[in-house]
Tab-separated table of C-alpha atoms (C1' of nucleotides) in Angstrom:
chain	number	residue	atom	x	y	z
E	1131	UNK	CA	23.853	127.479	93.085
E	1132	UNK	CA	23.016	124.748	95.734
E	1133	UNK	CA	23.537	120.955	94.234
E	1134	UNK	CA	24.209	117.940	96.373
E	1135	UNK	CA	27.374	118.445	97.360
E	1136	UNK	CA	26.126	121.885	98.799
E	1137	UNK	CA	22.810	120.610	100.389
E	1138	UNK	CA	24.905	118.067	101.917
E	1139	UNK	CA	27.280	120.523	103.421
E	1140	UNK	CA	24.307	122.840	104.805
E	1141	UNK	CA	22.732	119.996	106.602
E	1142	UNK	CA	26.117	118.482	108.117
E	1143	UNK	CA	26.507	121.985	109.142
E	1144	UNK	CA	22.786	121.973	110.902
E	1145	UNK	CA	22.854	118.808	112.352
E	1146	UNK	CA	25.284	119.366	115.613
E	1147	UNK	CA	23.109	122.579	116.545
E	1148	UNK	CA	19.163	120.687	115.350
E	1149	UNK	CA	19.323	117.129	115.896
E	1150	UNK	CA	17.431	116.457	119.534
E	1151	UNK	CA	16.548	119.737	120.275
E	1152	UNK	CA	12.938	121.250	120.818
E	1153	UNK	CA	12.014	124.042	118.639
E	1154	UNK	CA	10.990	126.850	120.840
E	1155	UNK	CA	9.473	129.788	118.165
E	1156	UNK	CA	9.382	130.315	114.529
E	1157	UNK	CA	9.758	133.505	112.727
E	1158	UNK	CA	8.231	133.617	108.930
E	1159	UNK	CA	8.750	137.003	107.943
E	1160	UNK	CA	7.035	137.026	104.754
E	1161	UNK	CA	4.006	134.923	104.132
E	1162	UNK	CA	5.833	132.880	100.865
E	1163	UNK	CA	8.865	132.346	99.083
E	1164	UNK	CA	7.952	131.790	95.502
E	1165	UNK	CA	5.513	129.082	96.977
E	1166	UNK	CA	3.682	129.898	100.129
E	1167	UNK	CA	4.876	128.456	103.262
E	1168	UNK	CA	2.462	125.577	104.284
E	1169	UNK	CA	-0.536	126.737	106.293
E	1170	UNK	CA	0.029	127.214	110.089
E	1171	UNK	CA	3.337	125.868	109.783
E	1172	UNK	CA	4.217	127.858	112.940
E	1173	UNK	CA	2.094	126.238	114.987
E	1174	UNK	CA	2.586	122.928	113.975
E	1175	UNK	CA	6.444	123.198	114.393
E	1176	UNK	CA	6.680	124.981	117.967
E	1177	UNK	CA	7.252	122.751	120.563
E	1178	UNK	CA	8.017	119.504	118.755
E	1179	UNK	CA	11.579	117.926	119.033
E	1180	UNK	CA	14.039	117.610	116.117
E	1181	UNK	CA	14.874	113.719	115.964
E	1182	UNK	CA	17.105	113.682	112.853
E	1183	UNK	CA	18.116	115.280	109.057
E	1184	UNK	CA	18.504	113.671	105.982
E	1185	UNK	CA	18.920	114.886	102.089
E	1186	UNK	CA	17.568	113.554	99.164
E	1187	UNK	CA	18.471	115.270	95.870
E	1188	UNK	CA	18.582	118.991	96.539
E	1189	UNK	CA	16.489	118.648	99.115
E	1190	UNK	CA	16.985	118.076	102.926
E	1191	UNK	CA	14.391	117.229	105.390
E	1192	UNK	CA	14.147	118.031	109.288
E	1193	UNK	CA	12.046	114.921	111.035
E	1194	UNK	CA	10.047	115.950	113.785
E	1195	UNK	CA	8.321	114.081	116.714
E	1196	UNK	CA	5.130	114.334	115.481
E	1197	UNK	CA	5.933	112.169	112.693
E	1198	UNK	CA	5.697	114.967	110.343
E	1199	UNK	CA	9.196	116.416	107.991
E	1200	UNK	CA	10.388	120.323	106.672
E	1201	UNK	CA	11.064	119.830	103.591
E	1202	UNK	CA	14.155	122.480	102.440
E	1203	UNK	CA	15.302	123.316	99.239
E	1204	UNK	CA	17.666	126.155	99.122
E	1205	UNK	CA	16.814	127.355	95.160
E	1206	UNK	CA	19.335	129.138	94.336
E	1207	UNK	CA	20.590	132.058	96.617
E	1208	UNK	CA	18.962	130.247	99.818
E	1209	UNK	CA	21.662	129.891	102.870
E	1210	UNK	CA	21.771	129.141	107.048
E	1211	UNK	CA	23.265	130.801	109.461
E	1212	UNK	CA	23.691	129.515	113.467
E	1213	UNK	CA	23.525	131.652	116.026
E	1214	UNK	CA	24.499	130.479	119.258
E	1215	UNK	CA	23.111	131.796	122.686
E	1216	UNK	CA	26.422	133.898	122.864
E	1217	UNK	CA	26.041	135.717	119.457
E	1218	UNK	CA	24.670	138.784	118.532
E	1219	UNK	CA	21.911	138.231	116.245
E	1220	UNK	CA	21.790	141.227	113.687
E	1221	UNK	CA	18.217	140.558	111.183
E	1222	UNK	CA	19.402	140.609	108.271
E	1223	UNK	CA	17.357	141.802	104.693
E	1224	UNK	CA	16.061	138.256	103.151
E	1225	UNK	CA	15.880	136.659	106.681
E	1226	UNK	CA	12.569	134.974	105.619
E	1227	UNK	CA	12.501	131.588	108.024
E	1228	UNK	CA	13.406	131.461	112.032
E	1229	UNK	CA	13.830	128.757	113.870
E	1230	UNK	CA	14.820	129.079	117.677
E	1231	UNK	CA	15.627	125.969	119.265
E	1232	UNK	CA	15.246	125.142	123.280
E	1233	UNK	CA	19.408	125.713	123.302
E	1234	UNK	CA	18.585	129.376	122.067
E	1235	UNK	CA	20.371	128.762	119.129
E	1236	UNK	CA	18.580	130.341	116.206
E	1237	UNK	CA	18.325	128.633	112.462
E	1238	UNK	CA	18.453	131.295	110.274
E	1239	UNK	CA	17.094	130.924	106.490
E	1240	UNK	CA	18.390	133.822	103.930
E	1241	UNK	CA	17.213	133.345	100.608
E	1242	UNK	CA	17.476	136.444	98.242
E	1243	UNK	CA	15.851	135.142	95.123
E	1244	UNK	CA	13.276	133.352	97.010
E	1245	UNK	CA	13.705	130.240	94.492
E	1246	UNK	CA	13.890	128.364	97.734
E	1247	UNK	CA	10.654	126.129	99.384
E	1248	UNK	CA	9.684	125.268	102.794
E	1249	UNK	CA	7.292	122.259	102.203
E	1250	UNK	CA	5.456	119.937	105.122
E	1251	UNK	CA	4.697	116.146	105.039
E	1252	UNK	CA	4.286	113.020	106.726
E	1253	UNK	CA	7.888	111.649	107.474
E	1254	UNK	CA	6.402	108.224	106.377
E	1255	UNK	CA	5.019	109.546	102.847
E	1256	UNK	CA	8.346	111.296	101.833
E	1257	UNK	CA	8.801	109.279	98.799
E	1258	UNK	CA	4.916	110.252	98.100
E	1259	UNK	CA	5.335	113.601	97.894
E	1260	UNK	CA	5.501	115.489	94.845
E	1261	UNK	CA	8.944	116.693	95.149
E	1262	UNK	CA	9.895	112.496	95.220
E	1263	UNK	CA	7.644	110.902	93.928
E	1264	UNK	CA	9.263	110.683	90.076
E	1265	UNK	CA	12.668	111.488	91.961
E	1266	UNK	CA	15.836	109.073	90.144
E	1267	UNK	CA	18.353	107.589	92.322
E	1268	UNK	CA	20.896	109.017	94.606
E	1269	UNK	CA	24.233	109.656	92.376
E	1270	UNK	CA	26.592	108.404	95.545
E	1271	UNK	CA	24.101	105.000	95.861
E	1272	UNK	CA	25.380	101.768	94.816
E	1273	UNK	CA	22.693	101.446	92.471
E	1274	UNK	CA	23.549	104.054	90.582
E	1275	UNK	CA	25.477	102.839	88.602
E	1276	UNK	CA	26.579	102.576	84.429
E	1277	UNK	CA	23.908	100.123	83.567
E	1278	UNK	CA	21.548	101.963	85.686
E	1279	UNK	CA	22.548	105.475	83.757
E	1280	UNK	CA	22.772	103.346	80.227
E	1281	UNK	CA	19.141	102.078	80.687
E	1282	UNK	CA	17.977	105.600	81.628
E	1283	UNK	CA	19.179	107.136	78.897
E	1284	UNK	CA	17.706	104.862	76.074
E	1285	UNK	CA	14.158	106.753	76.561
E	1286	UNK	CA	15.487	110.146	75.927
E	1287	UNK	CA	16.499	112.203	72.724
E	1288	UNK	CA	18.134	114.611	74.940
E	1289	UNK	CA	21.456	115.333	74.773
E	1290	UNK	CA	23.444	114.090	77.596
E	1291	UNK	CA	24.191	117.346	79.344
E	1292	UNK	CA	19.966	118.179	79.902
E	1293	UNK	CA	19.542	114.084	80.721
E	1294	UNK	CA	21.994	114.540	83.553
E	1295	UNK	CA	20.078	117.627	84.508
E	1296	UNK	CA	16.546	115.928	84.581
E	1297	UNK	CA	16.311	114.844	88.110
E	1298	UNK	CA	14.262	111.629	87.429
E	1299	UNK	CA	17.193	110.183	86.048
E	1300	UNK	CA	19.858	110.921	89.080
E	1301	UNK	CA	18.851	113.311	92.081
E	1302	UNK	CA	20.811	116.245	92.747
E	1303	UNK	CA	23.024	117.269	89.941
E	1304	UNK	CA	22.745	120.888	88.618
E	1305	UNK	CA	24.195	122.789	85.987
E	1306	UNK	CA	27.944	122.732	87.493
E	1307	UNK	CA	28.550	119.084	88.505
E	1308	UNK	CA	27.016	117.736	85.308
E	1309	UNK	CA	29.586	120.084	83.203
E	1310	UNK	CA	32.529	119.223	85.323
E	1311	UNK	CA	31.584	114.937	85.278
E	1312	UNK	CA	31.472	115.084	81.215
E	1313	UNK	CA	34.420	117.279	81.162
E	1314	UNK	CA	36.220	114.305	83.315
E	1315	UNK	CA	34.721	112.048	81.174
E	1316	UNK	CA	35.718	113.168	78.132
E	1317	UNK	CA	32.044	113.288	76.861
E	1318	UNK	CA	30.945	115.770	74.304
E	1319	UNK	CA	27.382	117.512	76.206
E	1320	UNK	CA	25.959	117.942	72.962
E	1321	UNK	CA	25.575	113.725	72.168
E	1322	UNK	CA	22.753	112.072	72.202
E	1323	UNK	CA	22.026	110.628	75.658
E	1324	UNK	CA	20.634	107.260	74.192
E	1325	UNK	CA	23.903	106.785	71.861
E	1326	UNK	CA	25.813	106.734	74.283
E	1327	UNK	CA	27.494	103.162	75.189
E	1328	UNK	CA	27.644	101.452	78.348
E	1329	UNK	CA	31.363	101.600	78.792
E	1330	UNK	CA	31.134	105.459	78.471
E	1331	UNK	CA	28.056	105.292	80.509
E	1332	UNK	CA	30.373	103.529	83.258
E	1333	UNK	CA	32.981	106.312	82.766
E	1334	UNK	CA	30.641	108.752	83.781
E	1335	UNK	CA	29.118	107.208	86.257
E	1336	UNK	CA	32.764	107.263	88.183
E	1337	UNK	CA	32.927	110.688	87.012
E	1338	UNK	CA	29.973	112.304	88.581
E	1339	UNK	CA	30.785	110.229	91.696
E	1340	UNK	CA	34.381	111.804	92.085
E	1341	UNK	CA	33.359	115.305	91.820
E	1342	UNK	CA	30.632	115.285	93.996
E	1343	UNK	CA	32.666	113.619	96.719
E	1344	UNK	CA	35.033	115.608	96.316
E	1345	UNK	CA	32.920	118.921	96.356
E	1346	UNK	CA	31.562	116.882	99.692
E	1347	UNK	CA	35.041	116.828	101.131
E	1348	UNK	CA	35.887	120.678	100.306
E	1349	UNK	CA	32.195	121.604	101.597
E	1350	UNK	CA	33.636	119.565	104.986
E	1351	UNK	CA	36.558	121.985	105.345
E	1352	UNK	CA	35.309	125.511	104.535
E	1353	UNK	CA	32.056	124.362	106.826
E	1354	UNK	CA	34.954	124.721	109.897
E	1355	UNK	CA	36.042	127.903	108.640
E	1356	UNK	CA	32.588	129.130	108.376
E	1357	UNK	CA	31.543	128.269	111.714
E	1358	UNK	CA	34.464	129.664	113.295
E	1359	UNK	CA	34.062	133.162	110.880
E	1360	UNK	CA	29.984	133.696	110.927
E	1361	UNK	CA	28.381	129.870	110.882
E	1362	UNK	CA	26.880	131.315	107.578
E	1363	UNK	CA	26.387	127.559	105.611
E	1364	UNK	CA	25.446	128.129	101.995
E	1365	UNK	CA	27.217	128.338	98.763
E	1366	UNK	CA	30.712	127.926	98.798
E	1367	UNK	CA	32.782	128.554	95.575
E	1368	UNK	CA	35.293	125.232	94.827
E	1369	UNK	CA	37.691	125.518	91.973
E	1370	UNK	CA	36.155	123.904	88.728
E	1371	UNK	CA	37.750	123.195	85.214
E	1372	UNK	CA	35.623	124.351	82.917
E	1373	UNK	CA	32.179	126.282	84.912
E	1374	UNK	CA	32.409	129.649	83.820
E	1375	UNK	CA	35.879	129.148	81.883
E	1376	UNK	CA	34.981	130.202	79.000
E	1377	UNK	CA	37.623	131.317	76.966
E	1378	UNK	CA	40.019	129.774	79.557
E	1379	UNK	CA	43.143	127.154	78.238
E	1380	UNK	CA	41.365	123.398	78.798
E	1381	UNK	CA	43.387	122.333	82.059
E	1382	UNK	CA	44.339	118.596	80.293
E	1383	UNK	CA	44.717	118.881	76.818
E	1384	UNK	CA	46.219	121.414	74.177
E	1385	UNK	CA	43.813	122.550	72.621
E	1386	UNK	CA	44.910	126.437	73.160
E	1387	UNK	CA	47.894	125.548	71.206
E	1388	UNK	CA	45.831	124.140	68.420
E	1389	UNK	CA	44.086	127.367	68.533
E	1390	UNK	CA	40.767	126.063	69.248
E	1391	UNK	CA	40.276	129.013	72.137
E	1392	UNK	CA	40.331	126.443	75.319
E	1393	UNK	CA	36.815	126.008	76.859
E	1394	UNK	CA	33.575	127.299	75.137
E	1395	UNK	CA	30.343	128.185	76.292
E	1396	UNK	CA	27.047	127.131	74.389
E	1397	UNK	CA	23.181	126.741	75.110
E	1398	UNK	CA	21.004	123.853	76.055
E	1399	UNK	CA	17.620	124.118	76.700
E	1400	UNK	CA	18.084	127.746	77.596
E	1401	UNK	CA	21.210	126.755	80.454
E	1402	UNK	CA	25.089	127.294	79.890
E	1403	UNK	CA	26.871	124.742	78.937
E	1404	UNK	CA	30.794	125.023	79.639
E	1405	UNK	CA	32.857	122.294	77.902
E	1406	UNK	CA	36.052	121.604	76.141
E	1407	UNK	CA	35.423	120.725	72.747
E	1408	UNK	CA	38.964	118.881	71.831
E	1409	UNK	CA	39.249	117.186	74.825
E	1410	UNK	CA	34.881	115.915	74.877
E	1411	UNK	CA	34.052	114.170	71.477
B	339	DC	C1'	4.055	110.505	76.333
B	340	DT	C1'	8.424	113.766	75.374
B	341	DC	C1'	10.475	118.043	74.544
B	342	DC	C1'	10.870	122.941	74.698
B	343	DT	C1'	9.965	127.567	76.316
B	344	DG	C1'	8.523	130.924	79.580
B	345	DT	C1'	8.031	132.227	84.428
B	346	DC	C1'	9.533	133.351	88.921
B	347	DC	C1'	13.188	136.536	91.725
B	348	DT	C1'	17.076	139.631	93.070
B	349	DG	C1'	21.883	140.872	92.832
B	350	DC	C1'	25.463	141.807	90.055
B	351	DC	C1'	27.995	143.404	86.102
B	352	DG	C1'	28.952	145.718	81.761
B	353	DG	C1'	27.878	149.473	78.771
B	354	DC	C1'	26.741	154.125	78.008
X	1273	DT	C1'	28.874	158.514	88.925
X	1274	DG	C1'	24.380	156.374	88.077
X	1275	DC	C1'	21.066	154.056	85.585
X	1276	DC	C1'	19.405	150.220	83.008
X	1277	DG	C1'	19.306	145.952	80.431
X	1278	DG	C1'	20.719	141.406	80.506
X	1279	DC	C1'	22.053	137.369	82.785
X	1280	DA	C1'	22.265	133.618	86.298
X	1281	DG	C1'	19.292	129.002	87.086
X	1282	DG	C1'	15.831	124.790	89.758
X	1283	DA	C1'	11.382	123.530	89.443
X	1284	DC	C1'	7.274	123.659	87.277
X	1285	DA	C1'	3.377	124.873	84.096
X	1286	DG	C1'	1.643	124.837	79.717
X	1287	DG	C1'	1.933	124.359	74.749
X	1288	DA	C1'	3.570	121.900	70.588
DNA sequence: CTCCTGTCCTGCCGGC
DNA sequence: TGCCGGCAGGACAGGA
């Protein structure tokens, strides 16, 4: 499941093999995704020049020449893969979105559960667009921050695991950062998001900061592996602490011992919640 | 306005 | 072995 730390990845990965060069064809092999792809989007993308990528939230963008964007999100089975001039390119089933650049590189977009969009906009009315527009701040920004998160919170009854997951608070968290930053923080997901104080606020804050960057960093080094093995850039799995432990020992406290069965899984607002219930009061 | 639920979509996994 | 039901979840629509 694409968050920020895997957008990120996926566009680092693009960037050496899209930024400056002219796109030659496109390929849309189906007319939509779960939304269609934007009218003549073919046309309006051949010939014009790449000039740079940039991500916000789970989103990247691809800025053209003509002043207009691609908007990418990469739902939740959607991946790239490069191939070079030299490589044999083999179609393969959920290929929906082909980009071949002046290089002859081709951009490939797989996306099996076609919960991924292809969206097009001015580059200057980014923050305009729908997808922005009620968009919170970055989590790796300076402004976000614990009085930032504290303040956000107070006009919610949610509890703090679906706040985190309501992207007009902080952009780009999905369901496994936000259960690995409370389990670092030592914050119960079921608490009210508005009772929660600023000092815990600032906790979590450094929290959700540490294990995106450092999902970032492990993104950086299986992206070289990838593009030696396939340059397939998508998911990539990273060891986590309590995602999908259920059942597991809790990695920091004792709770086994106690007999409380380690890490439990629960529901909130219909998504899994993973958490350790000794160590997160 | 907020909050909650259902919808989309396919691959995978467990049970029979 | 093969089939089938259930589950996974990001964004969004619509109802309470």
């Amino acid at each position: 499941m694409p968050e920020l730390p895997e957008v990120e990845t996926v566009m680092r990965g693009l960037m050496p093999y899209m930024v400056g060069q002219q796109i030659t064809h496109v390929a849309q092999n189906r007319p939509n995704l779960r939304v269609p792809f934007p009218p003549g989007l073919t046309d309006k993308l051949v010939d014009q020049k790449i000039l740079s990528l940039n991500r916000r939230g789970k989103y990247f963008m691809l800025n053209l020449g003509n002043n207009y964007s691609v908007i990418v999100h990469l739902g939740m089975s959607g991946s790239f893969k490069i191939y070079t001039d030299n490589m044999l390119f083999v179609p393969q089933k959920h290929d929906h979105f082909i980009l071949t650049l002046a290089s002859k590189t081709r951009v490939v977009f797989n996306d099996p559960r076609r919960f991924g969009m292809v969206l097009y906009h001015p580059s200057k009315d980014l923050d305009r667009h729908k997808a922005f527009i009620n968009m919170g701040v970055e989590p790796l920004d300076l402004e976000f921050n614990g009085v930032y998160l504290h303040r956000s919170f107070q006009s919610t009854s949610s509890p703090i695991k679906t706040a985190l997951l309501d992207q007009r608070i902080v952009a780009g968290l999905g369901n496994i950062y936000v259960c690995e930053a409370l389990y670092l923080s030592g914050i119960n997901p079921k608490t009210k998001a508005h009772k929660v104080s600023l000092k815990r606020c600032h906790i979590l804050v450094n929290a959700i900061k540490a294990v995106l960057i450092k999902a970032i960093e492990a993104g950086g080094s299986s992206l070289k592996d990838h593009r030696q093995a396939d340059g397939q850039l998508g998911y990539f799995q990273h060891q986590f602490s309590v995602y999908g432990k259920q059942g597991k020992a809790c990695p920091d406290c004792d709770c086994e011992i106690e007999r409380t069965h380690g890490i439990k899984r629960i529901i909130q607002a219909g998504r899994s919640t993973f958490y350790c219930p000794r160590k997160q009061r």
